[in-house]
CSV table of C-alpha atoms in Angstrom, one decimal:
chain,number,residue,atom,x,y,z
A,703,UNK,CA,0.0,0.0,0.0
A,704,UNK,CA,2.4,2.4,0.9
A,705,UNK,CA,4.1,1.7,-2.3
A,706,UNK,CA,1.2,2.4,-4.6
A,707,UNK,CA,1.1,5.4,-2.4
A,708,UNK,CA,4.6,6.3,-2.9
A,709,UNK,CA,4.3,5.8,-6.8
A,710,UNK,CA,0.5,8.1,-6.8
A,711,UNK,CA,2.4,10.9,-5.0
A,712,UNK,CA,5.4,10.9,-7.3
A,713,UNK,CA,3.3,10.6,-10.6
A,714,UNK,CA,1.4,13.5,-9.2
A,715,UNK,CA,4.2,15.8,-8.5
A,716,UNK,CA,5.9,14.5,-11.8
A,717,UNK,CA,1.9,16.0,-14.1
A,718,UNK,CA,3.6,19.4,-14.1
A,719,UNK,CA,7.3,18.5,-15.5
A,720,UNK,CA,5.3,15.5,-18.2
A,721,UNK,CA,2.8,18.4,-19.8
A,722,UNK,CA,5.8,20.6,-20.2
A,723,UNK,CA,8.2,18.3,-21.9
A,724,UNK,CA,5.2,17.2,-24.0
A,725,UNK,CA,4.5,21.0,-25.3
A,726,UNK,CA,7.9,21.3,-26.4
A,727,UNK,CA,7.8,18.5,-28.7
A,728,UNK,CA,4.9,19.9,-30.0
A,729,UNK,CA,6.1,23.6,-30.6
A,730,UNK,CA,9.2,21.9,-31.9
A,731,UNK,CA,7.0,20.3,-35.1
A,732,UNK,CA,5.1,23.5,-35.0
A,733,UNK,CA,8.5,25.8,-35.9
A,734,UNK,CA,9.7,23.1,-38.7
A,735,UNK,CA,6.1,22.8,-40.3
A,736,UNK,CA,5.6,26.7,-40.0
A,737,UNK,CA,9.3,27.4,-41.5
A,738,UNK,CA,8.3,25.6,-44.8
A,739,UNK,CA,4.6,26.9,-45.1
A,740,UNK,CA,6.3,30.5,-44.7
A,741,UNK,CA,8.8,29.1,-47.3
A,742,UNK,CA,6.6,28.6,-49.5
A,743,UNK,CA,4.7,32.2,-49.9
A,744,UNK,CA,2.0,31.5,-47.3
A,745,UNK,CA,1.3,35.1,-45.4
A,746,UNK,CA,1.8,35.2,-41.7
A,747,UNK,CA,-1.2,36.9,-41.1
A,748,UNK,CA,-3.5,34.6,-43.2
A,749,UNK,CA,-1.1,31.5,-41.3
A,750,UNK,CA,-2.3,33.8,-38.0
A,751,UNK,CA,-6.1,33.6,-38.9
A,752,UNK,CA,-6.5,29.9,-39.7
A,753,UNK,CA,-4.5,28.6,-36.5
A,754,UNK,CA,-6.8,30.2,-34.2
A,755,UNK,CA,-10.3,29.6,-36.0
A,756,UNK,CA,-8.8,25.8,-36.1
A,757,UNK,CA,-8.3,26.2,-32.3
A,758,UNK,CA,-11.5,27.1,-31.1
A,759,UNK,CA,-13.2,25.5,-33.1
A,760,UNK,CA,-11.7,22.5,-31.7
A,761,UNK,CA,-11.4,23.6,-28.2
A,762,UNK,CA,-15.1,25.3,-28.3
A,763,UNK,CA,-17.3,22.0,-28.1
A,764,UNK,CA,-14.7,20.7,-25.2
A,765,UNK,CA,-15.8,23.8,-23.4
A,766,UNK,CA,-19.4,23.8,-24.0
A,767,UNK,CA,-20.2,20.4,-23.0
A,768,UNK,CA,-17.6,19.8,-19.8
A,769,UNK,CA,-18.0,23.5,-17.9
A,770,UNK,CA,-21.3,24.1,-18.1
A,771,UNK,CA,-22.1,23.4,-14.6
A,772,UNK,CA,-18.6,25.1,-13.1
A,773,UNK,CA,-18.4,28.1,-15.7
A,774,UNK,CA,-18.0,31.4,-14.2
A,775,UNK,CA,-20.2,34.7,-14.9
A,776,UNK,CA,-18.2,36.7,-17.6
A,777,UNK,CA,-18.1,40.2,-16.2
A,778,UNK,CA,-17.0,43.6,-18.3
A,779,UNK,CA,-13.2,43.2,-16.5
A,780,UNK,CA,-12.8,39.9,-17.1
A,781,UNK,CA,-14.1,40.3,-21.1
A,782,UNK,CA,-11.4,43.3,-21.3
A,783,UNK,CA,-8.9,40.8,-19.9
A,784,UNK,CA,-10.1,37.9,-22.4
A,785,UNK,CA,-9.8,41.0,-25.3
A,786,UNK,CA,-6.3,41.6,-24.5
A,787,UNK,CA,-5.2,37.8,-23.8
A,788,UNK,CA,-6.3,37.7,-27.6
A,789,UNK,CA,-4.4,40.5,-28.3
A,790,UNK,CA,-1.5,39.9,-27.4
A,791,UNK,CA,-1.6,36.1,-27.7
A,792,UNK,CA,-2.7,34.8,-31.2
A,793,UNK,CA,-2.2,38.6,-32.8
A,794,UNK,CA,1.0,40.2,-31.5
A,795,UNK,CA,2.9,37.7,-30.7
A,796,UNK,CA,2.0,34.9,-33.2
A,797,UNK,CA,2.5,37.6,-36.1
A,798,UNK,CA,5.6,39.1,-34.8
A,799,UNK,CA,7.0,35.6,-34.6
A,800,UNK,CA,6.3,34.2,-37.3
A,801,UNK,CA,7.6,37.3,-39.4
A,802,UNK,CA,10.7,36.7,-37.6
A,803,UNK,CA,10.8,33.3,-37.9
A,804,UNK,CA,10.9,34.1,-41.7
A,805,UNK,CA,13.8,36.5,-41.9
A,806,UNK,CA,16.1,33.8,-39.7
A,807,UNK,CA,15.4,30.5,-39.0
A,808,UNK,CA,13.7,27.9,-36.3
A,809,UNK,CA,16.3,26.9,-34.1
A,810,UNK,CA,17.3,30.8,-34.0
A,811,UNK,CA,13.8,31.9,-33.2
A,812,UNK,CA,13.3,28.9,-30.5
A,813,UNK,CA,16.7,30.0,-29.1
A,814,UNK,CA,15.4,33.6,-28.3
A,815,UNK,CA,12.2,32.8,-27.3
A,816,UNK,CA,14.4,30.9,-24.4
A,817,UNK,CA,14.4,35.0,-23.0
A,818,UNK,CA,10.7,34.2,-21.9
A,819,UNK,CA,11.6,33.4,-18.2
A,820,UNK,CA,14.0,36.2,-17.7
A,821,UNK,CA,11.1,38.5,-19.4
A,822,UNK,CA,8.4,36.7,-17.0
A,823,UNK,CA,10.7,37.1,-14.5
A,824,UNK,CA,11.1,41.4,-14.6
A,825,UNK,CA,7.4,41.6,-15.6
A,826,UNK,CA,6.1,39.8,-12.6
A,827,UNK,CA,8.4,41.6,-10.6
A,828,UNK,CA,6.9,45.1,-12.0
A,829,UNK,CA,3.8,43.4,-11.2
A,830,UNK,CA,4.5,42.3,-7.8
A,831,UNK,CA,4.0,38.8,-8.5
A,832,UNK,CA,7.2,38.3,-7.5
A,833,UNK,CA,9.4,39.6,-4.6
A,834,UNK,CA,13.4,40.6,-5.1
A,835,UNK,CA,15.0,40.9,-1.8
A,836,UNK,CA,18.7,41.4,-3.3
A,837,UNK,CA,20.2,40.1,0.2
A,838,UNK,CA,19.2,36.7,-0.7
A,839,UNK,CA,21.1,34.6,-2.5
A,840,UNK,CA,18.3,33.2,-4.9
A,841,UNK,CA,17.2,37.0,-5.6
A,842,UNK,CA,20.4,37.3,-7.0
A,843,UNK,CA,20.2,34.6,-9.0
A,844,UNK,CA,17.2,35.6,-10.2
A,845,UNK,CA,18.9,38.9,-11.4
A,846,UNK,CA,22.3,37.7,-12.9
A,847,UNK,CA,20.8,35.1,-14.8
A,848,UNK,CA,18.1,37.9,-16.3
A,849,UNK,CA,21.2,39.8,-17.1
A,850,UNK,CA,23.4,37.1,-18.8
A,851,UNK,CA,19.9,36.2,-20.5
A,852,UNK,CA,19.5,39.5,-22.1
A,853,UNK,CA,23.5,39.6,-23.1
A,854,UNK,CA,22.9,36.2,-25.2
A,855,UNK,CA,20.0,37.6,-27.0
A,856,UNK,CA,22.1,40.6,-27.8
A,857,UNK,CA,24.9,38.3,-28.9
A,858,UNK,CA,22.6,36.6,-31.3
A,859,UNK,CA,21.2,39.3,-32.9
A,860,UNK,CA,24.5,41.4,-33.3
A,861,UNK,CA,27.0,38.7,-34.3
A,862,UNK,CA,26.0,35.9,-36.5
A,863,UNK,CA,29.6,34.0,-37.2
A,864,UNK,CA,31.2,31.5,-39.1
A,865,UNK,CA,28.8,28.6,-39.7
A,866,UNK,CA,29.3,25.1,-37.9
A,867,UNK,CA,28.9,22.4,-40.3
A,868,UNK,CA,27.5,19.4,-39.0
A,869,UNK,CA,28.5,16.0,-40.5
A,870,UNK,CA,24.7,14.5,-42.1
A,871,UNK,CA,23.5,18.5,-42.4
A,872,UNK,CA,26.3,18.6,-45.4
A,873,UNK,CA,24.5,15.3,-46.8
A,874,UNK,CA,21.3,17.1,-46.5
A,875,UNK,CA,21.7,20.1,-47.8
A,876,UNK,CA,23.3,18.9,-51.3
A,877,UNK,CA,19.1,18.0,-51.5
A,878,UNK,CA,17.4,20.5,-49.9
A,879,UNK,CA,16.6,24.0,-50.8
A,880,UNK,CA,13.8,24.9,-48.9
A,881,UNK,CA,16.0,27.2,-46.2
A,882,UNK,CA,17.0,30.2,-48.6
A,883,UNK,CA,20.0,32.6,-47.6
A,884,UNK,CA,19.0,35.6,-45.3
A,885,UNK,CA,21.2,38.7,-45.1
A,886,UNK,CA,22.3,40.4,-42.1
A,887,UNK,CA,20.1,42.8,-42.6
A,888,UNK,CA,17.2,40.6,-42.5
A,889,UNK,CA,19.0,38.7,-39.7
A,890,UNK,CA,18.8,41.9,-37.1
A,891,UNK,CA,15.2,42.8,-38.5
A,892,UNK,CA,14.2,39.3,-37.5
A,893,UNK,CA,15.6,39.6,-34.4
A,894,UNK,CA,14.0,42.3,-33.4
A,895,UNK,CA,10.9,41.0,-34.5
A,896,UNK,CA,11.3,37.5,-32.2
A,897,UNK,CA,12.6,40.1,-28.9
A,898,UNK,CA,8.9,41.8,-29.7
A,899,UNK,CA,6.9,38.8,-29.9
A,900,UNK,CA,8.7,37.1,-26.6
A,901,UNK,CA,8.0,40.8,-24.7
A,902,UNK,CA,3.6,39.9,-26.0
A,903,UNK,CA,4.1,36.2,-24.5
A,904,UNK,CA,5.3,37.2,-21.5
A,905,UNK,CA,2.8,39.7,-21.3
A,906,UNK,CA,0.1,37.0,-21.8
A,907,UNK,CA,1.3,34.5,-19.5
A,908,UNK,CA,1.2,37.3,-16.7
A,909,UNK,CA,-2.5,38.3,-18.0
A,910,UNK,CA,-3.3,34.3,-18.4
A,911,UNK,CA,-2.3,34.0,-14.6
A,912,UNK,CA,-4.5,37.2,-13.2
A,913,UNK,CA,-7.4,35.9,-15.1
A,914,UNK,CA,-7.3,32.2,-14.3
A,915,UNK,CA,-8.1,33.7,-10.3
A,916,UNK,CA,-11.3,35.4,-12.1
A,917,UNK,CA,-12.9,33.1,-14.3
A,918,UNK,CA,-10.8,29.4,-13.6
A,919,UNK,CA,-12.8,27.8,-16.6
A,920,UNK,CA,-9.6,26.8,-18.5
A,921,UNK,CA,-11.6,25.0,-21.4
A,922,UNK,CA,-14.2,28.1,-21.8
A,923,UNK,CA,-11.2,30.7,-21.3
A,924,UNK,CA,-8.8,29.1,-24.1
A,925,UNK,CA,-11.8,29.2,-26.2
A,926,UNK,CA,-12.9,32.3,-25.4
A,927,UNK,CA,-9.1,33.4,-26.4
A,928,UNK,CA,-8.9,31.9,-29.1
A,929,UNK,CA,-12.3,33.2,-30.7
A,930,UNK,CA,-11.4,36.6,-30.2
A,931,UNK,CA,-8.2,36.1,-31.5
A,932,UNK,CA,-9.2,34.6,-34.1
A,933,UNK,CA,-11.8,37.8,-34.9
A,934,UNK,CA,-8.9,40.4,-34.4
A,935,UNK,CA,-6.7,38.6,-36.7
A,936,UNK,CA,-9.1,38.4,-39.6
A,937,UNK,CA,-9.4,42.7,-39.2
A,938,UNK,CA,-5.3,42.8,-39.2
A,939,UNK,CA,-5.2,40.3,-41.9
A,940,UNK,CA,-7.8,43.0,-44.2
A,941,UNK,CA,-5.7,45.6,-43.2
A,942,UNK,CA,-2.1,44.1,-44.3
A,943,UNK,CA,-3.1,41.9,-46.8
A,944,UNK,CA,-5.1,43.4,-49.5
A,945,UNK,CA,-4.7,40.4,-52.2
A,946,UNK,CA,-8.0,37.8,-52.2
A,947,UNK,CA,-5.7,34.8,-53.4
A,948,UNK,CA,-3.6,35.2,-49.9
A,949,UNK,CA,-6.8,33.6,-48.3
A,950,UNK,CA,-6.6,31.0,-51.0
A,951,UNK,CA,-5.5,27.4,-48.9
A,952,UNK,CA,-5.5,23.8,-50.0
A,953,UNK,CA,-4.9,20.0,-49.4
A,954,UNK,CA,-1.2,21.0,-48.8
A,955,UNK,CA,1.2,22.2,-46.7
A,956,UNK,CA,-0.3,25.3,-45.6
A,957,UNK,CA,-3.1,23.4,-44.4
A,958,UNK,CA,-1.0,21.1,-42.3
A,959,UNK,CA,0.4,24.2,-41.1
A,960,UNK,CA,-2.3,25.9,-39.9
A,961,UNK,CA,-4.1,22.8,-38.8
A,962,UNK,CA,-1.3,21.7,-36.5
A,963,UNK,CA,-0.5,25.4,-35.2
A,964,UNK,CA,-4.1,25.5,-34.1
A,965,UNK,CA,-5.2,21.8,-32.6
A,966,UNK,CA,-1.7,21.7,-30.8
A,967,UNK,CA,0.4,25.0,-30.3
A,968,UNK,CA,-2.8,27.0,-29.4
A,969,UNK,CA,-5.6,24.9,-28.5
A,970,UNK,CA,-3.8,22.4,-26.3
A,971,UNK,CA,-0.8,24.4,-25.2
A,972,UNK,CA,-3.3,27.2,-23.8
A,973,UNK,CA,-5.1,24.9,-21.9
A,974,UNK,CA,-2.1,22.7,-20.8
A,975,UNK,CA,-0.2,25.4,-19.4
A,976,UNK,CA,-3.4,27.5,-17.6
A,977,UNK,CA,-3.2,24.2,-15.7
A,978,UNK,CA,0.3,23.9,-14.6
A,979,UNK,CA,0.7,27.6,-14.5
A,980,UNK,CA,-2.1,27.5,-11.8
A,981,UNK,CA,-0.1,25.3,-9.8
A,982,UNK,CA,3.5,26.2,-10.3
A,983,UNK,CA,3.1,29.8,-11.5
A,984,UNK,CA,4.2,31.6,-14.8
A,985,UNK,CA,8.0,31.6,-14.5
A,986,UNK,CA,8.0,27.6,-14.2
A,987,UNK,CA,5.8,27.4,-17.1
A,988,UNK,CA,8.7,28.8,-19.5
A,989,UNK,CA,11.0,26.6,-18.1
A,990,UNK,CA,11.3,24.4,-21.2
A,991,UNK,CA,12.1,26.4,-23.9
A,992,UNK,CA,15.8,25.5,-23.9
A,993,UNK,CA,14.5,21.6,-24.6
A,994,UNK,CA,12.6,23.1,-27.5
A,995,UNK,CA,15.4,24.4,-29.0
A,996,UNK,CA,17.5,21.1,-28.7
A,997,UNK,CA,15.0,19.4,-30.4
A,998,UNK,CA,14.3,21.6,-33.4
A,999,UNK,CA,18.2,22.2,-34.2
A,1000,UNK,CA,18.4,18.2,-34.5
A,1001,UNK,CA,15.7,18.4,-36.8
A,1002,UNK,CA,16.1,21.2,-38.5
A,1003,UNK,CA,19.7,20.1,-39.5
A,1004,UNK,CA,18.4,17.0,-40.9
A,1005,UNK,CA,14.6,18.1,-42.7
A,1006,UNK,CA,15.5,21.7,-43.4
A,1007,UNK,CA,19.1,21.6,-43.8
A,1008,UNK,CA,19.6,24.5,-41.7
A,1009,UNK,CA,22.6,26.3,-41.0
A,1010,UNK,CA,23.9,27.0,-37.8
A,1011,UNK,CA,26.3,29.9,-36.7
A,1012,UNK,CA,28.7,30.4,-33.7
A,1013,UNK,CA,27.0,33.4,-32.5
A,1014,UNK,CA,23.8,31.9,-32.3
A,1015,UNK,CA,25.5,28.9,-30.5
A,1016,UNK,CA,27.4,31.2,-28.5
A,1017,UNK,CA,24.0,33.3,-27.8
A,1018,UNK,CA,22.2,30.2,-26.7
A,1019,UNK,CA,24.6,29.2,-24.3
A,1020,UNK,CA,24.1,32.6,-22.5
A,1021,UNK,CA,20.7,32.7,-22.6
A,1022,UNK,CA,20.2,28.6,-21.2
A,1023,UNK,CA,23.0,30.0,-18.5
A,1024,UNK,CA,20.7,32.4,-17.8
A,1025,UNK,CA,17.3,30.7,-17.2
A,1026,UNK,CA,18.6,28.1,-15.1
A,1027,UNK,CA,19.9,30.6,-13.0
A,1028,UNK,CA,16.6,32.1,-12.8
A,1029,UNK,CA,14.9,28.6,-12.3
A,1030,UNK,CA,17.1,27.9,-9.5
A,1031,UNK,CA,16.3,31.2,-7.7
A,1032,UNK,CA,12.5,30.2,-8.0
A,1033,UNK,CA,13.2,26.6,-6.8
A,1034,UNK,CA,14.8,28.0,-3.6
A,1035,UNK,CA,11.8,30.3,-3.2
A,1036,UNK,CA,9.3,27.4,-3.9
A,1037,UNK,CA,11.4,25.4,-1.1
A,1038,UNK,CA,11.5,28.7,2.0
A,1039,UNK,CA,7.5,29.1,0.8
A,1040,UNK,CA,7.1,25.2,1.9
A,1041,UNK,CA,9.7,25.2,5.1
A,1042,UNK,CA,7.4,28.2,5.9
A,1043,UNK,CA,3.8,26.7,5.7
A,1044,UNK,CA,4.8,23.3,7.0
A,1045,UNK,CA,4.9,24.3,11.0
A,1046,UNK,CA,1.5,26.5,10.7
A,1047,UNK,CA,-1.0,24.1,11.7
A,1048,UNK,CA,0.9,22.7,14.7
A,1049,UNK,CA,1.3,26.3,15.9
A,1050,UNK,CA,-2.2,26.8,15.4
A,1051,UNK,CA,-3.4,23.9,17.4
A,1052,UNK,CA,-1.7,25.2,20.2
A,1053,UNK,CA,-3.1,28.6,20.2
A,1054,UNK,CA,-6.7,27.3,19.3
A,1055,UNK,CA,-6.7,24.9,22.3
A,1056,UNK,CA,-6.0,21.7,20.5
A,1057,UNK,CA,-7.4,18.8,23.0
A,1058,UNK,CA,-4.5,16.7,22.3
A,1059,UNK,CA,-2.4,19.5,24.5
A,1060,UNK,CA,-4.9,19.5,27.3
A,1061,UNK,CA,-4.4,15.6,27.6
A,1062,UNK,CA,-0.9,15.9,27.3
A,1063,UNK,CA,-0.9,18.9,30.0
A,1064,UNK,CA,-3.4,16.7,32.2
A,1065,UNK,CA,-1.3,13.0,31.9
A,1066,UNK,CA,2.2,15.9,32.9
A,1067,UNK,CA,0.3,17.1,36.1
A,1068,UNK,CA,-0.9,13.5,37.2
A,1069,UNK,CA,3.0,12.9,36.6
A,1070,UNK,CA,4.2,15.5,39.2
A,1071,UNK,CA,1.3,15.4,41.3
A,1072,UNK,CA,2.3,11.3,41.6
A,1073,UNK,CA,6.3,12.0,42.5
A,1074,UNK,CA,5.1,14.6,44.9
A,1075,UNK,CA,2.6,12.5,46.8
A,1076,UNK,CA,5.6,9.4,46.5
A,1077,UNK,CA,8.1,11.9,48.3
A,1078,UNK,CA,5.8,12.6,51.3
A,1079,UNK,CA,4.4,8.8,51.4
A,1080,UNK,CA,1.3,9.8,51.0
A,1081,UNK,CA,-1.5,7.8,49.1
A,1082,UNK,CA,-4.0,9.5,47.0
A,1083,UNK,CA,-7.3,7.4,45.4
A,1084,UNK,CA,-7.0,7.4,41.6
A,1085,UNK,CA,-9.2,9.7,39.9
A,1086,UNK,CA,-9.9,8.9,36.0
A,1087,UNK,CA,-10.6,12.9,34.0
A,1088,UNK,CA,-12.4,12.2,31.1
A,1089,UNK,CA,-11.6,15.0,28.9
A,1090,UNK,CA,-13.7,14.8,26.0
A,1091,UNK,CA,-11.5,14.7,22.6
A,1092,UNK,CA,-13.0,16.1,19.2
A,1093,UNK,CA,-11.2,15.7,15.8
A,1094,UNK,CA,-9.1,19.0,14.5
A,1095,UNK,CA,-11.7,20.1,12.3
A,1096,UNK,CA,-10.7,19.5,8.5
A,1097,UNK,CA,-10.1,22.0,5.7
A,1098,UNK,CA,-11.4,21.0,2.7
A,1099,UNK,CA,-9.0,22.6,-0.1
A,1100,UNK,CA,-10.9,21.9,-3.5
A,1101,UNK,CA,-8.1,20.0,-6.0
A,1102,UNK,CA,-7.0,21.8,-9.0
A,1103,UNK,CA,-9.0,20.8,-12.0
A,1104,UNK,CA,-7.1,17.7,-14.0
C-alpha cells in the first residue's frame, strides 16, 4: 500500500514536469512545419487567422459540454482581460513571430524565445507577483541570470559568425533547398521581431495568470481566447493583406500548417499550461524552452538543412546559463515558501486549544502530582478525568481541476 502510495504521490508531482516536456515536442513540429509553409509564400497573417479559427473550433465543443455546470459569470473586466489575452496572444505575438521566424530560422527563433523566463521574471516583478530581496542569494540569482539572458539575446542578434557544419547536415543540404540565404540585414530585422513577440508572450502568461483567479474555466477561457483572437486577426489580416488569393489554402502544406499550429500550439498548449501555471506559477511554465530548442536544431539540421552559426551557438549558451539561473532562484523560493507553511497548523493547534495539548498537560500534572505524593508517602485514590476529545476540524481545499 504504501508503495502504490509512494508511486501516486510521485506521478502527481511528476503531471507538471510530463505536460511541459510534452508541449515542447509539440512547438518543436510547430516551428519546422511553420518554416516551410512560410517558405513557401504563405502570409503570416493569413497563417495567424486559420490557426486560431482551427483552435476554437476544436477547443469550443470541449468547453461547451464539460463546464457548463462550473463556468464562471463573464463580467466587463474579465471580457477586457479575455480581449487583451487575444491581443497579445494569437495577434501580436504569433505575427511578430512568425515574421521573424521568416527572416532567420527555427532553431534561432526557438533560441530567443528561451528569453521568456527572464522576461516573465522582470514583468512579474513590475507586477508584484514576485518579490526581489537582493540580500538573498536566490534574488540574486534571479537577477544575474536575467542579465546574462538578455547579453545572449544581444549576442545573437548582433553577431551571426562562421557557420558550424555538421556532418549529415552537409549530406542534406546537397538535397534540400527549402531554407534560402538571409542577409544580415534581414538577420537583425528578424531579431527584433522575435525580442517583440517574446515581450507579448510574456505579457500574456502574466494576464493568463490574473485571469485564471477570475474566471478558472480553462476550457471556456482558451476558447474564449482563441475566438477573439481569431476575430482580431481576420481585421489585421484585411488591413495588411489586400490580395484575395492570400486567403486562397488547400490539401497541402499550408493546411498542415495551420491545422497543427491550431489543434496543438494554441488549442492544447493554452489549456495545458493554464493548468500547470495555476499550480506552479508563470515563471516555471517557460522553463522548457531550452528543450525546444534542442530538439528543433536536431531536426532542422536534418529536414530543413539548416545552418547554424557560432554566434547563435554562443548566444544560446548565455541565454540557457541564464534561465537556469533564474529557475534555481525560483526553486529555492518554492522550497523557503514550503519550510514556511509546514509548521503552521501545529502552531495553530496550540493557540486554538487543541485537545490533544490538554491531555498531554493533564497525563504531565498526574505525573508531578504522583512523584510529589511518592516523596511525602502519602497515598491518594485514583481519579480517572475524562476529557472529551473532538477531531481537528478538517479543511477542505478543493483540487486543482485535471
Amino acid at each position: 500500500m504504501e508503495g502504490n502510495g509512494y508511486s501516486g504521490s510521485f506521478f502527481q508531482r511528476s503531471k507538471p514536469y510530463i505536460a511541459m516536456i510534452s508541449l515542447q515536442f509539440g512547438y518543436a513540429g510547430m516551428n519546422i512545419i511553420t518554416k516551410v509553409s512560410l517558405n513557401r509564400g504563405m502570409s503570416h497573417y493569413v497563417l495567424v487567422v486559420y490557426r486560431h479559427a482551427f483552435a476554437t473550433a476544436v477547443i469550443a465543443p470541449f468547453a461547451i459540454i464539460l463546464e457548463r455546470k462550473v463556468r464562471p459569470k463573464i463580467t466587463f473586466p474579465i471580457f477586457m482581460q479575455m480581449f487583451v489575452l487575444g491581443l497579445l496572444g494569437p495577434v501580436i505575438d504569433q505575427n511578430f513571430y512568425y515574421a521573424g521566424l521568416k527572416f532567420t530560422s527555427p532553431t534561432f527563433s526557438c533560441a530567443m524565445s528561451n528569453m521568456l523566463p527572464a522576461m516573465t521574471f522582470v514583468m512579474a516583478v513590475l507586477c508584484r507577483m514576485e518579490i526581489v530581496d537582493i540580500k538573498k542569494v536566490r534574488c540574486q540569482a534571479k537577477v544575474i541570470g536575467t542579465i546574462v539572458t538578455v547579453a545572449g539575446a544581444m549576442l545573437m542578434t548582433l553577431y551571426k559568425g562562421n557557420v558550424i557544419h555538421l556532418i549529415w547536415s552537409e549530406h542534406v543540404h546537397t538535397h534540400s533547398s527549402s531554407v534560402p540565404e538571409t542577409s544580415n540585414k534581414d538577420w537583425i530585422k528578424g531579431s527584433i521581431l522575435l525580442i517583440i513577440a517574446t515581450f507579448a508572450w510574456a505579457s500574456f502568461f502574466i494576464l493568463q495568470t490574473v485571469t485564471l483567479t477570475r474566471y478558472s474555466a480553462h476550457l471556456s477561457l482558451t476558447a474564449i481566447v482563441c475566438f477573439l483572437g481569431t476575430l482580431q486577426s481576420i481585421a489585421v489580416t484585411f488591413v495588411m493583406e489586400h490580395k484575395p488569393s492570400a486567403w486562397t489554402i488547400g490539401w497541402d502544406m499550408n493546411l498542415l500548417a495551420a491545422a497543427y499550429a491550431g489543434i496543438v500550439s494554441s488549442s492544447i498548449s493554452y489549456y495545458v499550461q493554464g493548468l500547470v501555471m495555476q499550480k506552479t506559477g508563470p515563471v516555471f511554465v517557460t522553463a522548457f524552452s531550452p528543450l525546444m530548442m534542442i530538439i528543433v536544431a536536431i531536426m532542422g539540421s536534418f529536414i530543413l538543412a539548416e545552418n547554424i552559426y557560432v554566434g547563435g551557438v554562443l548566444g544560446a549558451i548565455l541565454i540557457v546559463a541564464g534561465l537556469y539561473a533564474v529557475l534555481w532562484g525560483k526553486h529555492k523560493e518554492q522550497k523557503e515558501k514550503e519550510a514556511e507553511i509546514i509548521p503552521e497548523p501545529i502552531k495553530e493547534n496550540g493557540e486554538n486549544g487543541d485537545t490533544t495539548g490538554m491531555i498531554q498537560d493533564i497525563e504531565a500534572n498526574n505525573c508531578t502530582g504522583k512523584q510529589r505524593n511518592q516523596a511525602n508517602n502519602v497515598t491518594v485514590p485514583s481519579v480517572a478525568i475524562t476529557v472529551p476529545t473532538s477531531q481537528a476540524p478538517m479543511i477542505a481545499r478543493e483540487a486543482p481541476r485535471a
